[in-house]
Short mmCIF file of C-alpha atoms and ligand atoms in Angstrom, two decimals:
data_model
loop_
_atom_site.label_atom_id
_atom_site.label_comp_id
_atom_site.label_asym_id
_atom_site.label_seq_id
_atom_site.Cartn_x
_atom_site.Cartn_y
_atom_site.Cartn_z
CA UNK O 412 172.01 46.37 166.41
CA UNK O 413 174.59 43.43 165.01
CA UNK O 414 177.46 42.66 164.04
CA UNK O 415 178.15 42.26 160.29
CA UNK O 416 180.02 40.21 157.91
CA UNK O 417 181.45 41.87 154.94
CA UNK O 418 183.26 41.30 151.61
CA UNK O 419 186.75 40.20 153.17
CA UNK O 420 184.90 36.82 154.04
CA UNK O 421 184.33 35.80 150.73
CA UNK O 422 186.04 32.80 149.50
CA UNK O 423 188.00 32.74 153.33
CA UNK O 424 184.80 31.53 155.50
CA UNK O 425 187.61 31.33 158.07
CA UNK O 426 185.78 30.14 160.73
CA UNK O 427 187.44 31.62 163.81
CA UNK O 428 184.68 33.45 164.17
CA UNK O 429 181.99 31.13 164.65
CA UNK O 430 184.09 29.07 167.18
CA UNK O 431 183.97 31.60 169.57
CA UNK O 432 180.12 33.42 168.96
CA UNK O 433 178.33 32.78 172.47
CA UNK O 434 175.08 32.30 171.21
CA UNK O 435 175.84 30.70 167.55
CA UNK O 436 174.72 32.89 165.60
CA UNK O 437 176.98 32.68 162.47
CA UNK O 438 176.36 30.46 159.82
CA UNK O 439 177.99 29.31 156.51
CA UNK O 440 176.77 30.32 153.26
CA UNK O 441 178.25 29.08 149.75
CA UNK O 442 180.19 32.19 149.19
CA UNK O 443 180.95 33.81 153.00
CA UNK O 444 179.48 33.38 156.91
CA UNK O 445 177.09 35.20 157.67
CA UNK O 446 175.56 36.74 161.30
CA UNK O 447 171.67 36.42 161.73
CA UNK O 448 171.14 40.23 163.18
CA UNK O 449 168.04 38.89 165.54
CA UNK O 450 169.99 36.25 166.91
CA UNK O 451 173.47 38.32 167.56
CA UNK O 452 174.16 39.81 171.00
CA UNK O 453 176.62 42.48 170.11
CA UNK O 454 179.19 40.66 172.21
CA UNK O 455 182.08 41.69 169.77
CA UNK O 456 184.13 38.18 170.46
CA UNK O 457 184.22 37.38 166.50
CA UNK O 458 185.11 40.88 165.60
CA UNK O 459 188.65 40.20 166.76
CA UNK O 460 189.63 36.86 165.93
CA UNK O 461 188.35 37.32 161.86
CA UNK O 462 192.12 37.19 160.20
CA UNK O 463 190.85 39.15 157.28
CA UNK O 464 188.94 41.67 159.40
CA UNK O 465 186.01 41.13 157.67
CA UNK O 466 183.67 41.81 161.02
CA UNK O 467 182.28 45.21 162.02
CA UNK O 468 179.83 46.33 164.26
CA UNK O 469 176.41 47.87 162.27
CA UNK O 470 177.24 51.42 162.76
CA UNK O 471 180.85 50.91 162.42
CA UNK O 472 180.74 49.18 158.56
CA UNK O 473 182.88 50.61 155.74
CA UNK O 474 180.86 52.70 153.43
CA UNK O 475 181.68 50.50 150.56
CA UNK O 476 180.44 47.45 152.08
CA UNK O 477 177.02 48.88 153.73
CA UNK O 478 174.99 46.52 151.26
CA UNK O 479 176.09 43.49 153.60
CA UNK O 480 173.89 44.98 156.54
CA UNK O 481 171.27 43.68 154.17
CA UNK O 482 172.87 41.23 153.02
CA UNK O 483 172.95 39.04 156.07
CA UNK O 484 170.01 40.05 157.38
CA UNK O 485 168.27 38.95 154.03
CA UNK O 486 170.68 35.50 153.73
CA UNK O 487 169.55 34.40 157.22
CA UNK O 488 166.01 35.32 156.48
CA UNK O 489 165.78 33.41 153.58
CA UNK O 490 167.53 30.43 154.69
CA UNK O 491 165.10 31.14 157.87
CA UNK O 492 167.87 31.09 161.16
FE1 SF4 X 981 178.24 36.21 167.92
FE2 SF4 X 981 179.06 38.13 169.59
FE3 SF4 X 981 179.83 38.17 167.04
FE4 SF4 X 981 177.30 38.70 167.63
S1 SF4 X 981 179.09 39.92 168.21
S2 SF4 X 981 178.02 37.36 166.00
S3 SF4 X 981 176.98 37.32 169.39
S4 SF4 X 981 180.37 36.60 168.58
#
Protein backbone atom coordinates (compact mmCIF):
# COMPACT_ATOMS: atom_id res chain seq x y z
CA UNK A 1 0.00 0.00 0.00
CA UNK A 2 0.93 3.94 -0.91
CA UNK A 3 0.03 6.94 -0.95
CA UNK A 4 -1.12 8.52 -4.25
CA UNK A 5 -0.95 11.64 -6.16
CA UNK A 6 -3.92 12.63 -8.13
CA UNK A 7 -5.27 15.14 -10.68
CA UNK A 8 -5.35 18.28 -8.23
CA UNK A 9 -1.42 18.26 -8.64
CA UNK A 10 -1.36 19.01 -12.07
CA UNK A 11 0.04 22.23 -13.13
CA UNK A 12 0.46 23.07 -8.94
CA UNK A 13 3.55 20.55 -8.24
CA UNK A 14 3.32 22.44 -4.93
CA UNK A 15 5.96 20.94 -3.31
CA UNK A 16 4.96 20.91 0.36
CA UNK A 17 4.72 17.61 0.06
CA UNK A 18 7.99 16.44 -0.81
CA UNK A 19 9.63 18.68 1.89
CA UNK A 20 8.31 16.79 4.49
CA UNK A 21 8.24 12.79 2.92
CA UNK A 22 10.67 10.87 5.44
CA UNK A 23 12.08 8.67 3.08
CA UNK A 24 11.94 10.90 -0.32
CA UNK A 25 9.95 9.27 -2.13
CA UNK A 26 8.16 11.94 -4.28
CA UNK A 27 9.47 13.12 -7.32
CA UNK A 28 8.68 15.77 -10.02
CA UNK A 29 7.33 14.95 -13.26
CA UNK A 30 6.63 17.57 -16.21
CA UNK A 31 2.98 17.72 -15.53
CA UNK A 32 2.50 16.72 -11.48
CA UNK A 33 4.74 14.87 -8.44
CA UNK A 34 4.47 11.78 -8.24
CA UNK A 35 4.98 8.95 -5.15
CA UNK A 36 7.06 5.77 -6.15
CA UNK A 37 4.54 3.08 -4.33
CA UNK A 38 7.76 0.67 -3.44
CA UNK A 39 9.58 3.34 -1.96
CA UNK A 40 6.53 5.05 0.18
CA UNK A 41 6.07 4.13 3.85
CA UNK A 42 2.47 5.01 4.33
CA UNK A 43 3.55 7.63 6.84
CA UNK A 44 0.66 10.04 5.75
CA UNK A 45 2.96 13.39 6.49
CA UNK A 46 2.34 14.73 2.73
CA UNK A 47 -1.28 13.89 2.80
CA UNK A 48 -1.87 16.93 4.97
CA UNK A 49 0.26 19.62 3.97
CA UNK A 50 -0.86 19.20 -0.15
CA UNK A 51 -2.90 22.77 -0.42
CA UNK A 52 -4.94 21.34 -3.22
CA UNK A 53 -5.56 18.01 -1.48
CA UNK A 54 -4.39 16.21 -4.17
CA UNK A 55 -2.89 13.20 -1.76
CA UNK A 56 -4.84 10.10 -0.74
CA UNK A 57 -4.03 7.00 0.69
CA UNK A 58 -4.48 3.80 -2.06
CA UNK A 59 -7.68 2.58 -0.71
CA UNK A 60 -8.92 5.92 0.13
CA UNK A 61 -8.63 7.54 -3.78
CA UNK A 62 -11.65 9.20 -5.41
CA UNK A 63 -13.27 6.96 -7.87
CA UNK A 64 -12.69 9.38 -10.62
CA UNK A 65 -9.09 9.57 -10.16
CA UNK A 66 -8.30 5.63 -9.56
CA UNK A 67 -6.21 5.67 -12.95
CA UNK A 68 -3.39 7.62 -10.93
CA UNK A 69 -2.76 4.39 -8.71
CA UNK A 70 -1.29 3.38 -12.02
CA UNK A 71 -0.27 6.21 -12.95
CA UNK A 72 2.51 6.72 -10.49
CA UNK A 73 3.34 3.48 -10.11
CA UNK A 74 3.96 3.31 -13.98
CA UNK A 75 5.74 7.14 -14.03
CA UNK A 76 8.26 6.00 -11.38
CA UNK A 77 8.78 2.74 -13.11
CA UNK A 78 9.57 4.14 -16.20
CA UNK A 79 11.69 6.87 -15.09
CA UNK A 80 13.14 3.80 -12.86
CA UNK A 81 13.03 5.43 -8.89
FE1 LIG B 1 6.37 10.02 1.79
FE2 LIG B 1 4.92 9.37 3.94
FE3 LIG B 1 3.74 10.55 1.86
FE4 LIG B 1 4.58 8.04 1.63
S1 LIG B 1 2.96 8.79 2.99
S2 LIG B 1 4.88 9.67 0.14
S3 LIG B 1 6.44 8.09 2.91
S4 LIG B 1 5.33 11.46 3.19
Amino acid sequence: MAYVITEPCIGVKDMSCQMVCPVSCIYEGEDQLYINPDECIDCAACEVECPVTAIFHEESVPEQWHAYIEKNREWTRVHAI
